[in-house]
Amino acid sequence: GSKTMKNLARLAALMVLFVSLTGCASYQLGSMLPDDIKTVYVPTFVNKSSEPMIEIEATQAAISELQKDGSLKVVSTPEEADTILSVTLLDYRLTPLKYERDFNTTADQYRLTLTAQVVLTRRTTDKVVAHNPRIQGETDFPITGDFTSSKKLGLPKVSEDLAHNIVESIVETW
């Protein structure tokens, strides 16, 4: 009996692996962008949130996510680009998740949510290729030491999550 169980477990593991691999493969091929759109220019995000200086990190995250995805080539000047990706950071929100047992007023776990508006336009015609009025990135992070440095630890993660969602939305919403 135990040999059959081992074989079943092996088969299940292989199936999980297969499904996850084919999932990635179809995702890679899944760009819904028109054929003539190959390049994108990403100007620094506009920051309308209450948190200063987060636009640099968020912009960098989006550029590296686009490079990882590979559907659009990131170019360094607008003149070289088929499209312009304009992103406005609308909201930076911290939500306490978990409170320390002894001090109910102090949270030791926070959720950081970054909300943005995304517009991908054709550079030559200004025609909107993709638009999403509200994309969010979020991450949970513990408070270790002081609040300000803990918040700084959350920013790269929330920026990556937002970047991933932005890229997904422009590559797949066609």
JSON list of C-alpha atoms in Angstrom, two decimals:
[
{"chain": "A", "resi": 1, "resn": "GLY", "atom": "CA", "xyz": [0.00, 0.00, 0.00]},
{"chain": "A", "resi": 2, "resn": "SER", "atom": "CA", "xyz": [2.73, 2.53, 0.88]},
{"chain": "A", "resi": 3, "resn": "LYS", "atom": "CA", "xyz": [4.38, 2.15, -2.55]},
{"chain": "A", "resi": 4, "resn": "THR", "atom": "CA", "xyz": [1.09, 3.20, -4.21]},
{"chain": "A", "resi": 5, "resn": "MET", "atom": "CA", "xyz": [0.90, 6.22, -1.87]},
{"chain": "A", "resi": 6, "resn": "LYS", "atom": "CA", "xyz": [4.46, 7.22, -2.77]},
{"chain": "A", "resi": 7, "resn": "ASN", "atom": "CA", "xyz": [3.65, 6.96, -6.47]},
{"chain": "A", "resi": 8, "resn": "LEU", "atom": "CA", "xyz": [0.48, 8.99, -6.01]},
{"chain": "A", "resi": 9, "resn": "ALA", "atom": "CA", "xyz": [2.38, 11.65, -4.08]},
{"chain": "A", "resi": 10, "resn": "ARG", "atom": "CA", "xyz": [5.02, 11.75, -6.83]},
{"chain": "A", "resi": 11, "resn": "LEU", "atom": "CA", "xyz": [2.34, 12.05, -9.50]},
{"chain": "A", "resi": 12, "resn": "ALA", "atom": "CA", "xyz": [0.59, 14.84, -7.58]},
{"chain": "A", "resi": 13, "resn": "ALA", "atom": "CA", "xyz": [3.89, 16.71, -7.21]},
{"chain": "A", "resi": 14, "resn": "LEU", "atom": "CA", "xyz": [4.58, 16.36, -10.93]},
{"chain": "A", "resi": 15, "resn": "MET", "atom": "CA", "xyz": [1.10, 17.62, -11.79]},
{"chain": "A", "resi": 16, "resn": "VAL", "atom": "CA", "xyz": [1.53, 20.67, -9.55]},
{"chain": "A", "resi": 17, "resn": "LEU", "atom": "CA", "xyz": [4.89, 21.35, -11.18]},
{"chain": "A", "resi": 18, "resn": "PHE", "atom": "CA", "xyz": [3.45, 20.92, -14.67]},
{"chain": "A", "resi": 19, "resn": "VAL", "atom": "CA", "xyz": [0.50, 23.22, -13.99]},
{"chain": "A", "resi": 20, "resn": "SER", "atom": "CA", "xyz": [2.73, 25.89, -12.48]},
{"chain": "A", "resi": 21, "resn": "LEU", "atom": "CA", "xyz": [5.19, 25.69, -15.38]},
{"chain": "A", "resi": 22, "resn": "THR", "atom": "CA", "xyz": [2.54, 25.87, -18.09]},
{"chain": "A", "resi": 23, "resn": "GLY", "atom": "CA", "xyz": [0.90, 28.70, -16.16]},
{"chain": "A", "resi": 24, "resn": "CYS", "atom": "CA", "xyz": [4.12, 30.71, -16.46]},
{"chain": "A", "resi": 25, "resn": "ALA", "atom": "CA", "xyz": [4.58, 29.86, -20.10]},
{"chain": "A", "resi": 26, "resn": "SER", "atom": "CA", "xyz": [1.15, 31.04, -21.14]},
{"chain": "A", "resi": 27, "resn": "TYR", "atom": "CA", "xyz": [1.59, 34.17, -19.03]},
{"chain": "A", "resi": 28, "resn": "GLN", "atom": "CA", "xyz": [4.82, 35.02, -20.89]},
{"chain": "A", "resi": 29, "resn": "LEU", "atom": "CA", "xyz": [3.09, 34.72, -24.26]},
{"chain": "A", "resi": 30, "resn": "GLY", "atom": "CA", "xyz": [0.05, 36.56, -23.02]},
{"chain": "A", "resi": 31, "resn": "SER", "atom": "CA", "xyz": [0.72, 40.12, -24.10]},
{"chain": "A", "resi": 32, "resn": "MET", "atom": "CA", "xyz": [-2.50, 41.60, -25.39]},
{"chain": "A", "resi": 33, "resn": "LEU", "atom": "CA", "xyz": [-0.83, 44.74, -26.70]},
{"chain": "A", "resi": 34, "resn": "PRO", "atom": "CA", "xyz": [-1.19, 45.65, -30.39]},
{"chain": "A", "resi": 35, "resn": "ASP", "atom": "CA", "xyz": [1.72, 44.42, -32.53]},
{"chain": "A", "resi": 36, "resn": "ASP", "atom": "CA", "xyz": [2.96, 47.90, -33.33]},
{"chain": "A", "resi": 37, "resn": "ILE", "atom": "CA", "xyz": [3.51, 48.72, -29.66]},
{"chain": "A", "resi": 38, "resn": "LYS", "atom": "CA", "xyz": [6.98, 47.57, -28.70]},
{"chain": "A", "resi": 39, "resn": "THR", "atom": "CA", "xyz": [8.50, 50.28, -26.54]},
{"chain": "A", "resi": 40, "resn": "VAL", "atom": "CA", "xyz": [7.52, 52.37, -23.54]},
{"chain": "A", "resi": 41, "resn": "TYR", "atom": "CA", "xyz": [8.87, 55.45, -21.83]},
{"chain": "A", "resi": 42, "resn": "VAL", "atom": "CA", "xyz": [8.20, 55.78, -18.11]},
{"chain": "A", "resi": 43, "resn": "PRO", "atom": "CA", "xyz": [8.44, 59.33, -16.76]},
{"chain": "A", "resi": 44, "resn": "THR", "atom": "CA", "xyz": [8.82, 59.69, -13.00]},
{"chain": "A", "resi": 45, "resn": "PHE", "atom": "CA", "xyz": [5.46, 59.03, -11.36]},
{"chain": "A", "resi": 46, "resn": "VAL", "atom": "CA", "xyz": [3.44, 62.02, -10.21]},
{"chain": "A", "resi": 47, "resn": "ASN", "atom": "CA", "xyz": [3.02, 61.87, -6.46]},
{"chain": "A", "resi": 48, "resn": "LYS", "atom": "CA", "xyz": [-0.31, 63.20, -5.18]},
{"chain": "A", "resi": 49, "resn": "SER", "atom": "CA", "xyz": [-0.22, 61.10, -2.02]},
{"chain": "A", "resi": 50, "resn": "SER", "atom": "CA", "xyz": [0.46, 62.46, 1.43]},
{"chain": "A", "resi": 51, "resn": "GLU", "atom": "CA", "xyz": [3.81, 60.67, 1.62]},
{"chain": "A", "resi": 52, "resn": "PRO", "atom": "CA", "xyz": [6.77, 62.61, 0.19]},
{"chain": "A", "resi": 53, "resn": "MET", "atom": "CA", "xyz": [9.52, 61.07, -1.96]},
{"chain": "A", "resi": 54, "resn": "ILE", "atom": "CA", "xyz": [7.90, 57.73, -2.75]},
{"chain": "A", "resi": 55, "resn": "GLU", "atom": "CA", "xyz": [7.59, 58.36, -6.48]},
{"chain": "A", "resi": 56, "resn": "ILE", "atom": "CA", "xyz": [11.27, 57.59, -7.23]},
{"chain": "A", "resi": 57, "resn": "GLU", "atom": "CA", "xyz": [11.12, 54.13, -5.68]},
{"chain": "A", "resi": 58, "resn": "ALA", "atom": "CA", "xyz": [7.74, 53.38, -7.27]},
{"chain": "A", "resi": 59, "resn": "THR", "atom": "CA", "xyz": [8.95, 54.49, -10.72]},
{"chain": "A", "resi": 60, "resn": "GLN", "atom": "CA", "xyz": [12.11, 52.36, -10.48]},
{"chain": "A", "resi": 61, "resn": "ALA", "atom": "CA", "xyz": [10.04, 49.35, -9.43]},
{"chain": "A", "resi": 62, "resn": "ALA", "atom": "CA", "xyz": [7.74, 49.77, -12.44]},
{"chain": "A", "resi": 63, "resn": "ILE", "atom": "CA", "xyz": [10.69, 50.04, -14.84]},
{"chain": "A", "resi": 64, "resn": "SER", "atom": "CA", "xyz": [12.34, 46.89, -13.52]},
{"chain": "A", "resi": 65, "resn": "GLU", "atom": "CA", "xyz": [9.01, 45.03, -13.58]},
{"chain": "A", "resi": 66, "resn": "LEU", "atom": "CA", "xyz": [8.52, 46.04, -17.23]},
{"chain": "A", "resi": 67, "resn": "GLN", "atom": "CA", "xyz": [12.04, 44.84, -18.01]},
{"chain": "A", "resi": 68, "resn": "LYS", "atom": "CA", "xyz": [11.33, 41.52, -16.26]},
{"chain": "A", "resi": 69, "resn": "ASP", "atom": "CA", "xyz": [8.03, 41.07, -18.09]},
{"chain": "A", "resi": 70, "resn": "GLY", "atom": "CA", "xyz": [9.59, 41.78, -21.48]},
{"chain": "A", "resi": 71, "resn": "SER", "atom": "CA", "xyz": [6.36, 42.59, -23.33]},
{"chain": "A", "resi": 72, "resn": "LEU", "atom": "CA", "xyz": [7.47, 46.20, -23.76]},
{"chain": "A", "resi": 73, "resn": "LYS", "atom": "CA", "xyz": [11.03, 47.43, -24.07]},
{"chain": "A", "resi": 74, "resn": "VAL", "atom": "CA", "xyz": [11.72, 50.35, -21.72]},
{"chain": "A", "resi": 75, "resn": "VAL", "atom": "CA", "xyz": [13.46, 53.22, -23.50]},
{"chain": "A", "resi": 76, "resn": "SER", "atom": "CA", "xyz": [15.22, 56.19, -21.94]},
{"chain": "A", "resi": 77, "resn": "THR", "atom": "CA", "xyz": [13.70, 59.04, -23.94]},
{"chain": "A", "resi": 78, "resn": "PRO", "atom": "CA", "xyz": [10.11, 59.72, -24.97]},
{"chain": "A", "resi": 79, "resn": "GLU", "atom": "CA", "xyz": [11.22, 60.18, -28.61]},
{"chain": "A", "resi": 80, "resn": "GLU", "atom": "CA", "xyz": [12.21, 56.49, -28.89]},
{"chain": "A", "resi": 81, "resn": "ALA", "atom": "CA", "xyz": [8.95, 55.24, -27.40]},
{"chain": "A", "resi": 82, "resn": "ASP", "atom": "CA", "xyz": [5.76, 53.93, -28.99]},
{"chain": "A", "resi": 83, "resn": "THR", "atom": "CA", "xyz": [3.94, 54.55, -25.73]},
{"chain": "A", "resi": 84, "resn": "ILE", "atom": "CA", "xyz": [4.21, 56.66, -22.60]},
{"chain": "A", "resi": 85, "resn": "LEU", "atom": "CA", "xyz": [3.26, 55.16, -19.24]},
{"chain": "A", "resi": 86, "resn": "SER", "atom": "CA", "xyz": [1.91, 57.92, -17.00]},
{"chain": "A", "resi": 87, "resn": "VAL", "atom": "CA", "xyz": [1.31, 56.97, -13.41]},
{"chain": "A", "resi": 88, "resn": "THR", "atom": "CA", "xyz": [-0.09, 59.14, -10.65]},
{"chain": "A", "resi": 89, "resn": "LEU", "atom": "CA", "xyz": [0.28, 57.96, -7.06]},
{"chain": "A", "resi": 90, "resn": "LEU", "atom": "CA", "xyz": [-3.03, 58.85, -5.46]},
{"chain": "A", "resi": 91, "resn": "ASP", "atom": "CA", "xyz": [-2.89, 57.41, -1.99]},
{"chain": "A", "resi": 92, "resn": "TYR", "atom": "CA", "xyz": [-0.38, 56.03, 0.49]},
{"chain": "A", "resi": 93, "resn": "ARG", "atom": "CA", "xyz": [-2.18, 54.36, 3.36]},
{"chain": "A", "resi": 94, "resn": "LEU", "atom": "CA", "xyz": [-1.00, 52.60, 6.49]},
{"chain": "A", "resi": 95, "resn": "THR", "atom": "CA", "xyz": [-3.43, 50.33, 8.27]},
{"chain": "A", "resi": 96, "resn": "PRO", "atom": "CA", "xyz": [-2.60, 48.74, 11.61]},
{"chain": "A", "resi": 97, "resn": "LEU", "atom": "CA", "xyz": [-3.16, 44.99, 11.50]},
{"chain": "A", "resi": 98, "resn": "LYS", "atom": "CA", "xyz": [-1.89, 43.48, 14.71]},
{"chain": "A", "resi": 99, "resn": "TYR", "atom": "CA", "xyz": [-1.54, 45.06, 18.11]},
{"chain": "A", "resi": 100, "resn": "GLU", "atom": "CA", "xyz": [1.00, 44.23, 20.77]},
{"chain": "A", "resi": 101, "resn": "ARG", "atom": "CA", "xyz": [-0.64, 42.23, 23.53]},
{"chain": "A", "resi": 102, "resn": "ASP", "atom": "CA", "xyz": [0.17, 44.56, 26.39]},
{"chain": "A", "resi": 103, "resn": "PHE", "atom": "CA", "xyz": [-0.27, 47.87, 24.62]},
{"chain": "A", "resi": 104, "resn": "ASN", "atom": "CA", "xyz": [-3.48, 47.98, 22.65]},
{"chain": "A", "resi": 105, "resn": "THR", "atom": "CA", "xyz": [-2.64, 51.37, 21.25]},
{"chain": "A", "resi": 106, "resn": "THR", "atom": "CA", "xyz": [0.57, 50.28, 19.51]},
{"chain": "A", "resi": 107, "resn": "ALA", "atom": "CA", "xyz": [0.36, 48.24, 16.33]},
{"chain": "A", "resi": 108, "resn": "ASP", "atom": "CA", "xyz": [3.28, 45.96, 15.57]},
{"chain": "A", "resi": 109, "resn": "GLN", "atom": "CA", "xyz": [2.11, 44.92, 12.11]},
{"chain": "A", "resi": 110, "resn": "TYR", "atom": "CA", "xyz": [0.94, 47.29, 9.38]},
{"chain": "A", "resi": 111, "resn": "ARG", "atom": "CA", "xyz": [-0.46, 47.02, 5.89]},
{"chain": "A", "resi": 112, "resn": "LEU", "atom": "CA", "xyz": [0.89, 49.55, 3.46]},
{"chain": "A", "resi": 113, "resn": "THR", "atom": "CA", "xyz": [-1.32, 50.25, 0.45]},
{"chain": "A", "resi": 114, "resn": "LEU", "atom": "CA", "xyz": [-0.28, 52.37, -2.49]},
{"chain": "A", "resi": 115, "resn": "THR", "atom": "CA", "xyz": [-2.98, 53.41, -4.95]},
{"chain": "A", "resi": 116, "resn": "ALA", "atom": "CA", "xyz": [-2.23, 54.73, -8.41]},
{"chain": "A", "resi": 117, "resn": "GLN", "atom": "CA", "xyz": [-3.90, 55.79, -11.61]},
{"chain": "A", "resi": 118, "resn": "VAL", "atom": "CA", "xyz": [-2.32, 54.43, -14.76]},
{"chain": "A", "resi": 119, "resn": "VAL", "atom": "CA", "xyz": [-2.59, 55.63, -18.34]},
{"chain": "A", "resi": 120, "resn": "LEU", "atom": "CA", "xyz": [-0.67, 54.13, -21.25]},
{"chain": "A", "resi": 121, "resn": "THR", "atom": "CA", "xyz": [-0.90, 56.35, -24.33]},
{"chain": "A", "resi": 122, "resn": "ARG", "atom": "CA", "xyz": [0.49, 56.19, -27.85]},
{"chain": "A", "resi": 123, "resn": "ARG", "atom": "CA", "xyz": [3.18, 58.84, -28.04]},
{"chain": "A", "resi": 124, "resn": "THR", "atom": "CA", "xyz": [2.37, 60.00, -31.58]},
{"chain": "A", "resi": 125, "resn": "THR", "atom": "CA", "xyz": [-1.41, 60.28, -31.24]},
{"chain": "A", "resi": 126, "resn": "ASP", "atom": "CA", "xyz": [-1.97, 60.55, -27.47]},
{"chain": "A", "resi": 127, "resn": "LYS", "atom": "CA", "xyz": [-4.57, 57.82, -27.94]},
{"chain": "A", "resi": 128, "resn": "VAL", "atom": "CA", "xyz": [-5.15, 55.84, -24.73]},
{"chain": "A", "resi": 129, "resn": "VAL", "atom": "CA", "xyz": [-3.97, 52.24, -25.07]},
{"chain": "A", "resi": 130, "resn": "ALA", "atom": "CA", "xyz": [-4.70, 51.16, -21.51]},
{"chain": "A", "resi": 131, "resn": "HIS", "atom": "CA", "xyz": [-6.20, 52.99, -18.59]},
{"chain": "A", "resi": 132, "resn": "ASN", "atom": "CA", "xyz": [-6.80, 51.97, -15.03]},
{"chain": "A", "resi": 133, "resn": "PRO", "atom": "CA", "xyz": [-8.16, 54.64, -12.68]},
{"chain": "A", "resi": 134, "resn": "ARG", "atom": "CA", "xyz": [-7.28, 52.63, -9.58]},
{"chain": "A", "resi": 135, "resn": "ILE", "atom": "CA", "xyz": [-4.52, 50.08, -9.19]},
{"chain": "A", "resi": 136, "resn": "GLN", "atom": "CA", "xyz": [-3.24, 49.09, -5.78]},
{"chain": "A", "resi": 137, "resn": "GLY", "atom": "CA", "xyz": [-0.10, 47.55, -4.44]},
{"chain": "A", "resi": 138, "resn": "GLU", "atom": "CA", "xyz": [0.12, 46.35, -0.88]},
{"chain": "A", "resi": 139, "resn": "THR", "atom": "CA", "xyz": [2.44, 44.76, 1.59]},
{"chain": "A", "resi": 140, "resn": "ASP", "atom": "CA", "xyz": [2.33, 43.88, 5.27]},
{"chain": "A", "resi": 141, "resn": "PHE", "atom": "CA", "xyz": [5.33, 44.69, 7.40]},
{"chain": "A", "resi": 142, "resn": "PRO", "atom": "CA", "xyz": [6.28, 44.42, 11.05]},
{"chain": "A", "resi": 143, "resn": "ILE", "atom": "CA", "xyz": [7.34, 47.41, 13.09]},
{"chain": "A", "resi": 144, "resn": "THR", "atom": "CA", "xyz": [10.90, 46.77, 14.13]},
{"chain": "A", "resi": 145, "resn": "GLY", "atom": "CA", "xyz": [12.62, 49.56, 16.01]},
{"chain": "A", "resi": 146, "resn": "ASP", "atom": "CA", "xyz": [11.25, 52.96, 15.08]},
{"chain": "A", "resi": 147, "resn": "PHE", "atom": "CA", "xyz": [8.26, 53.54, 12.86]},
{"chain": "A", "resi": 148, "resn": "THR", "atom": "CA", "xyz": [9.98, 55.66, 10.20]},
{"chain": "A", "resi": 149, "resn": "SER", "atom": "CA", "xyz": [12.64, 53.09, 9.34]},
{"chain": "A", "resi": 150, "resn": "SER", "atom": "CA", "xyz": [10.06, 50.30, 9.39]},
{"chain": "A", "resi": 151, "resn": "LYS", "atom": "CA", "xyz": [7.96, 52.28, 6.93]},
{"chain": "A", "resi": 152, "resn": "LYS", "atom": "CA", "xyz": [11.03, 52.60, 4.69]},
{"chain": "A", "resi": 153, "resn": "LEU", "atom": "CA", "xyz": [11.32, 48.80, 4.68]},
{"chain": "A", "resi": 154, "resn": "GLY", "atom": "CA", "xyz": [7.74, 48.52, 3.44]},
{"chain": "A", "resi": 155, "resn": "LEU", "atom": "CA", "xyz": [8.19, 50.93, 0.53]},
{"chain": "A", "resi": 156, "resn": "PRO", "atom": "CA", "xyz": [10.26, 48.70, -1.82]},
{"chain": "A", "resi": 157, "resn": "LYS", "atom": "CA", "xyz": [7.83, 45.82, -1.29]},
{"chain": "A", "resi": 158, "resn": "VAL", "atom": "CA", "xyz": [4.68, 47.88, -1.85]},
{"chain": "A", "resi": 159, "resn": "SER", "atom": "CA", "xyz": [6.33, 49.49, -4.89]},
{"chain": "A", "resi": 160, "resn": "GLU", "atom": "CA", "xyz": [7.12, 46.05, -6.35]},
{"chain": "A", "resi": 161, "resn": "ASP", "atom": "CA", "xyz": [3.57, 44.85, -5.78]},
{"chain": "A", "resi": 162, "resn": "LEU", "atom": "CA", "xyz": [2.13, 48.00, -7.36]},
{"chain": "A", "resi": 163, "resn": "ALA", "atom": "CA", "xyz": [4.58, 47.72, -10.28]},
{"chain": "A", "resi": 164, "resn": "HIS", "atom": "CA", "xyz": [3.57, 44.09, -10.88]},
{"chain": "A", "resi": 165, "resn": "ASN", "atom": "CA", "xyz": [-0.12, 45.05, -10.94]},
{"chain": "A", "resi": 166, "resn": "ILE", "atom": "CA", "xyz": [0.53, 48.02, -13.25]},
{"chain": "A", "resi": 167, "resn": "VAL", "atom": "CA", "xyz": [2.44, 45.89, -15.75]},
{"chain": "A", "resi": 168, "resn": "GLU", "atom": "CA", "xyz": [-0.20, 43.18, -15.60]},
{"chain": "A", "resi": 169, "resn": "SER", "atom": "CA", "xyz": [-2.94, 45.72, -16.22]},
{"chain": "A", "resi": 170, "resn": "ILE", "atom": "CA", "xyz": [-1.31, 47.32, -19.27]},
{"chain": "A", "resi": 171, "resn": "VAL", "atom": "CA", "xyz": [-0.08, 44.10, -20.83]},
{"chain": "A", "resi": 172, "resn": "GLU", "atom": "CA", "xyz": [-3.29, 42.14, -20.32]},
{"chain": "A", "resi": 173, "resn": "THR", "atom": "CA", "xyz": [-6.20, 44.60, -20.57]},
{"chain": "A", "resi": 174, "resn": "TRP", "atom": "CA", "xyz": [-6.88, 44.67, -24.25]}
]
